[in-house]
Amino acid sequence: MKKEEFPSYLKLDLNSAKNFAIKNSIIPSELFKYTKVRNAKDLLYDNIMYLPQLSELNDPFEGSLLCDEGKVGDFYVSNNLDELMGYIEEELDGEDYDENHFKDLGKLCLRSQSYDKLSEIRRVLTGEIYVICLSGRKDITSLWAHYADNHRGICIEYDLVNTKTEIFKNLCFPIEYLEDYDLTRDVKYSFNKKSFNLNLKIKPLLLKAKDWSYEEEWRIIFDDSIKDFYPYEPYIKFLKPQKVYMGMDISEKDEKLIKNICKIKEIPLFKAIKDKDKYKFDFDEVDI
């Protein structure tokens, strides 16, 4: 299956092992990290990757849990009102009471509880989730400008597929770009199961506006449990780079630094050059 054929997250159950396997099968063997030279030692020499939270990313809509809160409230009330009324009846132990009055109060309480649950989910998304953002291409001009210091930085190639470190492949997902989206169904499913399932924990991080589609992003997603395995907060021990690409406007000083690190770590090194006939990059291998 090609990435373009992968089902929309809006229709996909990420709790399914089958769907996870399909997702893993479309991960490309080459993914790229655009960055500034100041991060070279961490990324190239020490293989350490910084883990930003959503609030540190440049899209203010990152992790937005977009849903119809009214419908979510109605669903939560209908699923829990009978149980609540049963509890009230048991507590009153045969005393006379106005059932309609207590039902109305119960509906108000349950609706308020549903909003509290939504707030908690949003808090987790913004405060307990960490991401590594990669791209499927090394030759996107705007990414060189935005993330690699206006072509003065570097682009690092990683292979998540052919590695013994399965965790990064398992937690890597393609971003889906949409005009808009509605996760009401997933919220209702989560409330029905009474658990914070993968659909709510991951989907809001994988849906972005079409304006960002030029990035061709893939995202590795972690929650707070990653601290138990990689106690370098806010950094993680990552993979050794497969190749390094220098921007066409990298300074002589920085180029020398990158060459030295790549020589020590035995990483193939390339430098971007303008194609003479087309509006695109070529990459020449650099002798180190």
PDB file of C-alpha atoms in Angstrom:
ATOM      1  CA  MET A   1       0.000   0.000   0.000  1.00  0.00           C
ATOM      2  CA  LYS A   2       1.167   3.528  -0.838  1.00  0.00           C
ATOM      3  CA  LYS A   3       0.860   6.448   1.558  1.00  0.00           C
ATOM      4  CA  GLU A   4      -1.750   8.010  -0.719  1.00  0.00           C
ATOM      5  CA  GLU A   5      -3.932   4.894  -0.321  1.00  0.00           C
ATOM      6  CA  PHE A   6      -3.781   4.885   3.472  1.00  0.00           C
ATOM      7  CA  PRO A   7      -7.301   5.353   4.938  1.00  0.00           C
ATOM      8  CA  SER A   8      -8.314   8.677   6.453  1.00  0.00           C
ATOM      9  CA  TYR A   9      -7.740   8.889  10.188  1.00  0.00           C
ATOM     10  CA  LEU A  10     -11.339  10.060  10.502  1.00  0.00           C
ATOM     11  CA  LYS A  11     -12.458   6.526   9.553  1.00  0.00           C
ATOM     12  CA  LEU A  12      -9.583   4.585  11.082  1.00  0.00           C
ATOM     13  CA  ASP A  13      -9.466   2.819  14.443  1.00  0.00           C
ATOM     14  CA  LEU A  14      -5.923   3.220  15.753  1.00  0.00           C
ATOM     15  CA  ASN A  15      -6.627   0.725  18.533  1.00  0.00           C
ATOM     16  CA  SER A  16      -6.572  -2.000  15.856  1.00  0.00           C
ATOM     17  CA  ALA A  17      -3.329  -4.013  15.572  1.00  0.00           C
ATOM     18  CA  LYS A  18      -4.155  -4.638  11.899  1.00  0.00           C
ATOM     19  CA  ASN A  19      -4.344  -0.926  11.129  1.00  0.00           C
ATOM     20  CA  PHE A  20      -1.077  -0.353  12.997  1.00  0.00           C
ATOM     21  CA  ALA A  21       0.608  -3.001  10.858  1.00  0.00           C
ATOM     22  CA  ILE A  22      -0.697  -1.337   7.695  1.00  0.00           C
ATOM     23  CA  LYS A  23       0.597   2.009   8.918  1.00  0.00           C
ATOM     24  CA  ASN A  24       4.032   0.531   9.599  1.00  0.00           C
ATOM     25  CA  SER A  25       4.158  -0.977   6.115  1.00  0.00           C
ATOM     26  CA  ILE A  26       3.986   2.439   4.405  1.00  0.00           C
ATOM     27  CA  ILE A  27       6.724   4.174   6.425  1.00  0.00           C
ATOM     28  CA  PRO A  28       9.487   5.136   3.984  1.00  0.00           C
ATOM     29  CA  SER A  29      13.050   4.064   4.693  1.00  0.00           C
ATOM     30  CA  GLU A  30      14.180   7.679   4.265  1.00  0.00           C
ATOM     31  CA  LEU A  31      12.815  10.410   6.541  1.00  0.00           C
ATOM     32  CA  PHE A  32      14.434  13.792   7.061  1.00  0.00           C
ATOM     33  CA  LYS A  33      15.032  16.284   9.867  1.00  0.00           C
ATOM     34  CA  TYR A  34      15.726  19.896   8.860  1.00  0.00           C
ATOM     35  CA  THR A  35      17.638  21.818  11.507  1.00  0.00           C
ATOM     36  CA  LYS A  36      20.228  24.484  12.304  1.00  0.00           C
ATOM     37  CA  VAL A  37      23.952  23.773  12.614  1.00  0.00           C
ATOM     38  CA  ARG A  38      23.869  24.599  16.334  1.00  0.00           C
ATOM     39  CA  ASN A  39      22.048  21.278  16.865  1.00  0.00           C
ATOM     40  CA  ALA A  40      24.641  19.255  14.935  1.00  0.00           C
ATOM     41  CA  LYS A  41      26.588  17.904  17.909  1.00  0.00           C
ATOM     42  CA  ASP A  42      23.473  16.556  19.623  1.00  0.00           C
ATOM     43  CA  LEU A  43      21.974  15.047  16.478  1.00  0.00           C
ATOM     44  CA  LEU A  44      25.064  13.836  14.615  1.00  0.00           C
ATOM     45  CA  TYR A  45      27.657  13.091  17.271  1.00  0.00           C
ATOM     46  CA  ASP A  46      25.565  12.092  20.297  1.00  0.00           C
ATOM     47  CA  ASN A  47      22.411  10.909  18.451  1.00  0.00           C
ATOM     48  CA  ILE A  48      20.306  12.933  20.887  1.00  0.00           C
ATOM     49  CA  MET A  49      16.981  14.386  19.716  1.00  0.00           C
ATOM     50  CA  TYR A  50      15.096  17.192  21.461  1.00  0.00           C
ATOM     51  CA  LEU A  51      11.447  16.373  22.224  1.00  0.00           C
ATOM     52  CA  PRO A  52       9.210  19.440  21.988  1.00  0.00           C
ATOM     53  CA  GLN A  53       5.709  19.601  23.425  1.00  0.00           C
ATOM     54  CA  LEU A  54       2.865  20.744  21.184  1.00  0.00           C
ATOM     55  CA  SER A  55       2.918  24.234  22.663  1.00  0.00           C
ATOM     56  CA  GLU A  56       6.452  24.695  21.286  1.00  0.00           C
ATOM     57  CA  LEU A  57       5.483  23.981  17.662  1.00  0.00           C
ATOM     58  CA  ASN A  58       4.672  26.704  15.144  1.00  0.00           C
ATOM     59  CA  ASP A  59       1.046  25.768  14.406  1.00  0.00           C
ATOM     60  CA  PRO A  60      -1.336  27.224  17.037  1.00  0.00           C
ATOM     61  CA  PHE A  61      -3.883  24.522  16.148  1.00  0.00           C
ATOM     62  CA  GLU A  62      -1.569  21.619  17.058  1.00  0.00           C
ATOM     63  CA  GLY A  63      -3.462  18.858  18.840  1.00  0.00           C
ATOM     64  CA  SER A  64      -6.828  20.597  18.567  1.00  0.00           C
ATOM     65  CA  LEU A  65      -9.600  18.251  19.705  1.00  0.00           C
ATOM     66  CA  LEU A  66     -12.284  19.562  17.357  1.00  0.00           C
ATOM     67  CA  CYS A  67     -15.714  18.110  18.103  1.00  0.00           C
ATOM     68  CA  ASP A  68     -19.370  19.039  18.615  1.00  0.00           C
ATOM     69  CA  GLU A  69     -19.427  19.535  22.384  1.00  0.00           C
ATOM     70  CA  GLY A  70     -23.227  19.652  22.409  1.00  0.00           C
ATOM     71  CA  LYS A  71     -23.525  16.225  20.798  1.00  0.00           C
ATOM     72  CA  VAL A  72     -20.805  14.865  23.063  1.00  0.00           C
ATOM     73  CA  GLY A  73     -22.726  16.160  26.104  1.00  0.00           C
ATOM     74  CA  ASP A  74     -25.994  14.627  24.875  1.00  0.00           C
ATOM     75  CA  PHE A  75     -24.284  11.283  24.332  1.00  0.00           C
ATOM     76  CA  TYR A  76     -22.669  11.326  27.770  1.00  0.00           C
ATOM     77  CA  VAL A  77     -25.984  12.166  29.450  1.00  0.00           C
ATOM     78  CA  SER A  78     -27.911   9.426  27.629  1.00  0.00           C
ATOM     79  CA  ASN A  79     -25.246   6.830  28.485  1.00  0.00           C
ATOM     80  CA  ASN A  80     -24.997   7.656  32.182  1.00  0.00           C
ATOM     81  CA  LEU A  81     -28.341   9.072  33.336  1.00  0.00           C
ATOM     82  CA  ASP A  82     -29.968   5.720  34.164  1.00  0.00           C
ATOM     83  CA  GLU A  83     -26.987   4.676  36.246  1.00  0.00           C
ATOM     84  CA  LEU A  84     -27.015   8.011  38.083  1.00  0.00           C
ATOM     85  CA  MET A  85     -30.756   7.807  38.770  1.00  0.00           C
ATOM     86  CA  GLY A  86     -30.316   4.279  40.078  1.00  0.00           C
ATOM     87  CA  TYR A  87     -27.656   5.515  42.474  1.00  0.00           C
ATOM     88  CA  ILE A  88     -29.915   8.357  43.655  1.00  0.00           C
ATOM     89  CA  GLU A  89     -32.817   5.995  44.213  1.00  0.00           C
ATOM     90  CA  GLU A  90     -30.588   3.648  46.198  1.00  0.00           C
ATOM     91  CA  GLU A  91     -29.270   6.498  48.356  1.00  0.00           C
ATOM     92  CA  LEU A  92     -32.774   7.814  49.096  1.00  0.00           C
ATOM     93  CA  ASP A  93     -33.755   4.291  50.175  1.00  0.00           C
ATOM     94  CA  GLY A  94     -37.480   4.468  49.462  1.00  0.00           C
ATOM     95  CA  GLU A  95     -38.046   8.137  50.364  1.00  0.00           C
ATOM     96  CA  ASP A  96     -40.408  10.123  48.179  1.00  0.00           C
ATOM     97  CA  TYR A  97     -38.668  12.404  45.685  1.00  0.00           C
ATOM     98  CA  ASP A  98     -39.428  14.385  42.554  1.00  0.00           C
ATOM     99  CA  GLU A  99     -37.952  12.150  39.839  1.00  0.00           C
ATOM    100  CA  ASN A 100     -38.160  14.782  37.074  1.00  0.00           C
ATOM    101  CA  HIS A 101     -36.400  17.341  39.257  1.00  0.00           C
ATOM    102  CA  PHE A 102     -33.559  14.940  40.012  1.00  0.00           C
ATOM    103  CA  LYS A 103     -33.350  13.956  36.329  1.00  0.00           C
ATOM    104  CA  ASP A 104     -32.924  17.574  35.329  1.00  0.00           C
ATOM    105  CA  LEU A 105     -30.232  18.056  37.953  1.00  0.00           C
ATOM    106  CA  GLY A 106     -28.570  14.824  36.835  1.00  0.00           C
ATOM    107  CA  LYS A 107     -28.501  15.968  33.216  1.00  0.00           C
ATOM    108  CA  LEU A 108     -26.864  19.258  34.218  1.00  0.00           C
ATOM    109  CA  CYS A 109     -24.252  17.464  36.317  1.00  0.00           C
ATOM    110  CA  LEU A 110     -23.474  14.894  33.614  1.00  0.00           C
ATOM    111  CA  ARG A 111     -23.199  17.531  30.894  1.00  0.00           C
ATOM    112  CA  SER A 112     -20.790  19.503  33.074  1.00  0.00           C
ATOM    113  CA  GLN A 113     -18.831  16.295  33.690  1.00  0.00           C
ATOM    114  CA  SER A 114     -18.535  15.688  29.929  1.00  0.00           C
ATOM    115  CA  TYR A 115     -17.037  19.159  29.477  1.00  0.00           C
ATOM    116  CA  ASP A 116     -14.576  18.451  32.312  1.00  0.00           C
ATOM    117  CA  LYS A 117     -13.541  15.228  30.563  1.00  0.00           C
ATOM    118  CA  LEU A 118     -12.948  17.095  27.301  1.00  0.00           C
ATOM    119  CA  SER A 119     -10.847  19.664  29.171  1.00  0.00           C
ATOM    120  CA  GLU A 120      -8.760  16.900  30.710  1.00  0.00           C
ATOM    121  CA  ILE A 121      -8.156  15.266  27.325  1.00  0.00           C
ATOM    122  CA  ARG A 122      -7.050  18.616  25.907  1.00  0.00           C
ATOM    123  CA  ARG A 123      -4.759  19.149  28.883  1.00  0.00           C
ATOM    124  CA  VAL A 124      -3.082  15.790  28.270  1.00  0.00           C
ATOM    125  CA  LEU A 125      -2.636  16.561  24.573  1.00  0.00           C
ATOM    126  CA  THR A 126      -0.940  19.885  25.212  1.00  0.00           C
ATOM    127  CA  GLY A 127       1.020  18.984  28.349  1.00  0.00           C
ATOM    128  CA  GLU A 128       1.927  15.293  28.259  1.00  0.00           C
ATOM    129  CA  ILE A 129       2.638  14.590  24.584  1.00  0.00           C
ATOM    130  CA  TYR A 130       6.005  14.969  22.821  1.00  0.00           C
ATOM    131  CA  VAL A 131       6.757  14.770  19.112  1.00  0.00           C
ATOM    132  CA  ILE A 132       9.565  14.409  16.598  1.00  0.00           C
ATOM    133  CA  CYS A 133       8.671  16.066  13.295  1.00  0.00           C
ATOM    134  CA  LEU A 134      10.209  14.664  10.113  1.00  0.00           C
ATOM    135  CA  SER A 135       9.600  15.098   6.391  1.00  0.00           C
ATOM    136  CA  GLY A 136       9.360  12.625   3.559  1.00  0.00           C
ATOM    137  CA  ARG A 137      11.656  14.748   1.359  1.00  0.00           C
ATOM    138  CA  LYS A 138      15.040  16.455   1.647  1.00  0.00           C
ATOM    139  CA  ASP A 139      14.521  18.961  -1.180  1.00  0.00           C
ATOM    140  CA  ILE A 140      11.622  21.133   0.000  1.00  0.00           C
ATOM    141  CA  THR A 141      12.792  24.729  -0.403  1.00  0.00           C
ATOM    142  CA  SER A 142      10.449  26.174   2.229  1.00  0.00           C
ATOM    143  CA  LEU A 143      11.639  23.685   4.856  1.00  0.00           C
ATOM    144  CA  TRP A 144      15.252  24.615   4.173  1.00  0.00           C
ATOM    145  CA  ALA A 145      14.208  28.243   4.700  1.00  0.00           C
ATOM    146  CA  HIS A 146      11.990  27.770   7.786  1.00  0.00           C
ATOM    147  CA  TYR A 147      13.828  25.088   9.752  1.00  0.00           C
ATOM    148  CA  ALA A 148      17.378  24.937   8.353  1.00  0.00           C
ATOM    149  CA  ASP A 149      18.373  28.554   8.848  1.00  0.00           C
ATOM    150  CA  ASN A 150      17.611  29.813   5.332  1.00  0.00           C
ATOM    151  CA  HIS A 151      19.711  27.119   3.612  1.00  0.00           C
ATOM    152  CA  ARG A 152      22.601  27.654   6.041  1.00  0.00           C
ATOM    153  CA  GLY A 153      21.699  24.590   8.118  1.00  0.00           C
ATOM    154  CA  ILE A 154      21.539  20.858   7.535  1.00  0.00           C
ATOM    155  CA  CYS A 155      19.064  18.121   6.697  1.00  0.00           C
ATOM    156  CA  ILE A 156      19.561  14.726   8.346  1.00  0.00           C
ATOM    157  CA  GLU A 157      18.377  11.438   6.868  1.00  0.00           C
ATOM    158  CA  TYR A 158      17.097   8.664   9.160  1.00  0.00           C
ATOM    159  CA  ASP A 159      15.988   5.095   8.505  1.00  0.00           C
ATOM    160  CA  LEU A 160      13.210   4.032  10.880  1.00  0.00           C
ATOM    161  CA  VAL A 161      12.418   0.883   8.896  1.00  0.00           C
ATOM    162  CA  ASN A 162      15.677  -1.068   8.815  1.00  0.00           C
ATOM    163  CA  THR A 163      16.595  -0.741  12.465  1.00  0.00           C
ATOM    164  CA  LYS A 164      16.413  -2.933  15.530  1.00  0.00           C
ATOM    165  CA  THR A 165      14.848  -0.060  17.482  1.00  0.00           C
ATOM    166  CA  GLU A 166      11.203  -0.858  16.744  1.00  0.00           C
ATOM    167  CA  ILE A 167       9.762   1.804  19.036  1.00  0.00           C
ATOM    168  CA  PHE A 168      10.392   4.670  16.616  1.00  0.00           C
ATOM    169  CA  LYS A 169       8.753   2.875  13.692  1.00  0.00           C
ATOM    170  CA  ASN A 170       5.763   1.860  15.799  1.00  0.00           C
ATOM    171  CA  LEU A 171       5.207   5.415  16.986  1.00  0.00           C
ATOM    172  CA  CYS A 172       5.678   7.048  13.554  1.00  0.00           C
ATOM    173  CA  PHE A 173       2.617   8.255  11.631  1.00  0.00           C
ATOM    174  CA  PRO A 174       1.986  10.211   8.421  1.00  0.00           C
ATOM    175  CA  ILE A 175       0.237  13.548   8.835  1.00  0.00           C
ATOM    176  CA  GLU A 176      -3.135  13.906   7.101  1.00  0.00           C
ATOM    177  CA  TYR A 177      -3.982  17.345   5.707  1.00  0.00           C
ATOM    178  CA  LEU A 178      -7.648  18.409   5.678  1.00  0.00           C
ATOM    179  CA  GLU A 179      -9.781  21.504   5.179  1.00  0.00           C
ATOM    180  CA  ASP A 180     -11.497  20.714   8.489  1.00  0.00           C
ATOM    181  CA  TYR A 181     -12.226  17.733  10.713  1.00  0.00           C
ATOM    182  CA  ASP A 182     -14.610  16.560  13.424  1.00  0.00           C
ATOM    183  CA  LEU A 183     -13.608  14.023  16.079  1.00  0.00           C
ATOM    184  CA  THR A 184     -17.035  13.810  17.741  1.00  0.00           C
ATOM    185  CA  ARG A 185     -17.336  10.107  16.921  1.00  0.00           C
ATOM    186  CA  ASP A 186     -13.975   9.305  18.520  1.00  0.00           C
ATOM    187  CA  VAL A 187     -14.793  11.310  21.648  1.00  0.00           C
ATOM    188  CA  LYS A 188     -18.113   9.476  22.019  1.00  0.00           C
ATOM    189  CA  TYR A 189     -16.340   6.137  21.530  1.00  0.00           C
ATOM    190  CA  SER A 190     -13.834   7.036  24.225  1.00  0.00           C
ATOM    191  CA  PHE A 191     -16.581   8.093  26.646  1.00  0.00           C
ATOM    192  CA  ASN A 192     -18.481   4.881  25.949  1.00  0.00           C
ATOM    193  CA  LYS A 193     -15.380   2.778  26.695  1.00  0.00           C
ATOM    194  CA  LYS A 194     -14.583   5.004  29.686  1.00  0.00           C
ATOM    195  CA  SER A 195     -10.928   5.100  28.712  1.00  0.00           C
ATOM    196  CA  PHE A 196      -8.533   7.517  27.011  1.00  0.00           C
ATOM    197  CA  ASN A 197      -7.914   5.359  23.921  1.00  0.00           C
ATOM    198  CA  LEU A 198      -5.345   5.745  21.163  1.00  0.00           C
ATOM    199  CA  ASN A 199      -7.803   7.421  18.805  1.00  0.00           C
ATOM    200  CA  LEU A 200      -8.041  10.457  21.080  1.00  0.00           C
ATOM    201  CA  LYS A 201      -4.427  10.323  22.192  1.00  0.00           C
ATOM    202  CA  ILE A 202      -2.994  10.336  18.677  1.00  0.00           C
ATOM    203  CA  LYS A 203      -5.504  11.488  16.045  1.00  0.00           C
ATOM    204  CA  PRO A 204      -5.549  15.190  17.042  1.00  0.00           C
ATOM    205  CA  LEU A 205      -1.769  15.178  16.532  1.00  0.00           C
ATOM    206  CA  LEU A 206      -2.029  13.716  13.021  1.00  0.00           C
ATOM    207  CA  LEU A 207      -4.619  16.048  11.488  1.00  0.00           C
ATOM    208  CA  LYS A 208      -3.438  19.405  10.149  1.00  0.00           C
ATOM    209  CA  ALA A 209      -4.763  22.080   7.833  1.00  0.00           C
ATOM    210  CA  LYS A 210      -4.047  21.698   4.114  1.00  0.00           C
ATOM    211  CA  ASP A 211      -1.949  24.869   4.316  1.00  0.00           C
ATOM    212  CA  TRP A 212       0.790  22.685   5.859  1.00  0.00           C
ATOM    213  CA  SER A 213       0.696  19.937   3.234  1.00  0.00           C
ATOM    214  CA  TYR A 214       3.918  21.142   1.578  1.00  0.00           C
ATOM    215  CA  GLU A 215       5.849  19.777   4.576  1.00  0.00           C
ATOM    216  CA  GLU A 216       4.937  16.143   3.758  1.00  0.00           C
ATOM    217  CA  GLU A 217       5.326  15.483   7.460  1.00  0.00           C
ATOM    218  CA  TRP A 218       5.734  12.266   9.403  1.00  0.00           C
ATOM    219  CA  ARG A 219       5.517  12.456  13.162  1.00  0.00           C
ATOM    220  CA  ILE A 220       6.877  10.263  15.968  1.00  0.00           C
ATOM    221  CA  ILE A 221       4.645  10.618  19.019  1.00  0.00           C
ATOM    222  CA  PHE A 222       5.477   9.935  22.674  1.00  0.00           C
ATOM    223  CA  ASP A 223       3.602  10.395  25.921  1.00  0.00           C
ATOM    224  CA  ASP A 224       4.940  10.853  29.434  1.00  0.00           C
ATOM    225  CA  SER A 225       5.755   7.145  29.738  1.00  0.00           C
ATOM    226  CA  ILE A 226       8.783   7.709  27.479  1.00  0.00           C
ATOM    227  CA  LYS A 227      10.562   9.132  30.541  1.00  0.00           C
ATOM    228  CA  ASP A 228      10.662   5.635  32.037  1.00  0.00           C
ATOM    229  CA  PHE A 229      12.799   4.415  29.120  1.00  0.00           C
ATOM    230  CA  TYR A 230      14.759   7.517  28.144  1.00  0.00           C
ATOM    231  CA  PRO A 231      15.457   9.618  31.250  1.00  0.00           C
ATOM    232  CA  TYR A 232      17.115  12.494  29.345  1.00  0.00           C
ATOM    233  CA  GLU A 233      14.145  14.851  29.451  1.00  0.00           C
ATOM    234  CA  PRO A 234      13.564  16.819  27.281  1.00  0.00           C
ATOM    235  CA  TYR A 235      15.865  14.776  25.005  1.00  0.00           C
ATOM    236  CA  ILE A 236      15.744  11.218  23.725  1.00  0.00           C
ATOM    237  CA  LYS A 237      18.475   8.876  22.527  1.00  0.00           C
ATOM    238  CA  PHE A 238      17.656   8.571  18.837  1.00  0.00           C
ATOM    239  CA  LEU A 239      18.989   6.753  15.782  1.00  0.00           C
ATOM    240  CA  LYS A 240      22.331   7.232  14.066  1.00  0.00           C
ATOM    241  CA  PRO A 241      21.895   9.365  10.919  1.00  0.00           C
ATOM    242  CA  GLN A 242      22.191   7.598   7.573  1.00  0.00           C
ATOM    243  CA  LYS A 243      23.275  10.693   5.641  1.00  0.00           C
ATOM    244  CA  VAL A 244      23.695  14.420   6.174  1.00  0.00           C
ATOM    245  CA  TYR A 245      22.898  17.162   3.640  1.00  0.00           C
ATOM    246  CA  MET A 246      24.331  20.683   4.029  1.00  0.00           C
ATOM    247  CA  GLY A 247      22.457  23.731   2.796  1.00  0.00           C
ATOM    248  CA  MET A 248      23.803  25.539  -0.235  1.00  0.00           C
ATOM    249  CA  ASP A 249      24.563  28.684   1.807  1.00  0.00           C
ATOM    250  CA  ILE A 250      26.258  27.035   4.783  1.00  0.00           C
ATOM    251  CA  SER A 251      29.240  29.046   6.071  1.00  0.00           C
ATOM    252  CA  GLU A 252      32.806  27.772   5.706  1.00  0.00           C
ATOM    253  CA  LYS A 253      33.106  27.505   9.484  1.00  0.00           C
ATOM    254  CA  ASP A 254      29.949  25.443   9.831  1.00  0.00           C
ATOM    255  CA  GLU A 255      30.796  23.280   6.828  1.00  0.00           C
ATOM    256  CA  LYS A 256      34.131  22.437   8.432  1.00  0.00           C
ATOM    257  CA  LEU A 257      32.360  21.485  11.683  1.00  0.00           C
ATOM    258  CA  ILE A 258      29.878  19.211   9.894  1.00  0.00           C
ATOM    259  CA  LYS A 259      32.654  17.593   7.877  1.00  0.00           C
ATOM    260  CA  ASN A 260      34.623  16.820  11.031  1.00  0.00           C
ATOM    261  CA  ILE A 261      31.654  15.272  12.826  1.00  0.00           C
ATOM    262  CA  CYS A 262      30.624  13.214   9.804  1.00  0.00           C
ATOM    263  CA  LYS A 263      34.185  11.974   9.369  1.00  0.00           C
ATOM    264  CA  ILE A 264      34.415  10.878  13.000  1.00  0.00           C
ATOM    265  CA  LYS A 265      30.982   9.231  12.953  1.00  0.00           C
ATOM    266  CA  GLU A 266      31.413   7.812   9.422  1.00  0.00           C
ATOM    267  CA  ILE A 267      28.267   9.431   8.044  1.00  0.00           C
ATOM    268  CA  PRO A 268      28.063  10.114   4.279  1.00  0.00           C
ATOM    269  CA  LEU A 269      27.911  13.864   3.625  1.00  0.00           C
ATOM    270  CA  PHE A 270      26.311  15.821   0.769  1.00  0.00           C
ATOM    271  CA  LYS A 271      25.817  19.469  -0.116  1.00  0.00           C
ATOM    272  CA  ALA A 272      22.866  21.071  -1.877  1.00  0.00           C
ATOM    273  CA  ILE A 273      23.451  22.854  -5.178  1.00  0.00           C
ATOM    274  CA  LYS A 274      21.063  24.510  -7.595  1.00  0.00           C
ATOM    275  CA  ASP A 275      20.119  22.490 -10.638  1.00  0.00           C
ATOM    276  CA  LYS A 276      21.247  24.367 -13.731  1.00  0.00           C
ATOM    277  CA  ASP A 277      18.203  23.524 -15.829  1.00  0.00           C
ATOM    278  CA  LYS A 278      15.285  23.128 -13.408  1.00  0.00           C
ATOM    279  CA  TYR A 279      13.854  24.730 -10.284  1.00  0.00           C
ATOM    280  CA  LYS A 280      15.140  22.072  -7.906  1.00  0.00           C
ATOM    281  CA  PHE A 281      18.082  20.935  -5.800  1.00  0.00           C
ATOM    282  CA  ASP A 282      20.789  18.475  -6.586  1.00  0.00           C
ATOM    283  CA  PHE A 283      23.018  17.039  -3.871  1.00  0.00           C
ATOM    284  CA  ASP A 284      26.704  16.420  -4.472  1.00  0.00           C
ATOM    285  CA  GLU A 285      28.608  14.049  -2.238  1.00  0.00           C
ATOM    286  CA  VAL A 286      31.343  15.752  -0.225  1.00  0.00           C
ATOM    287  CA  ASP A 287      34.747  14.206   0.226  1.00  0.00           C
ATOM    288  CA  ILE A 288      35.542  14.002   3.955  1.00  0.00           C
TER     289      ILE A 288
END
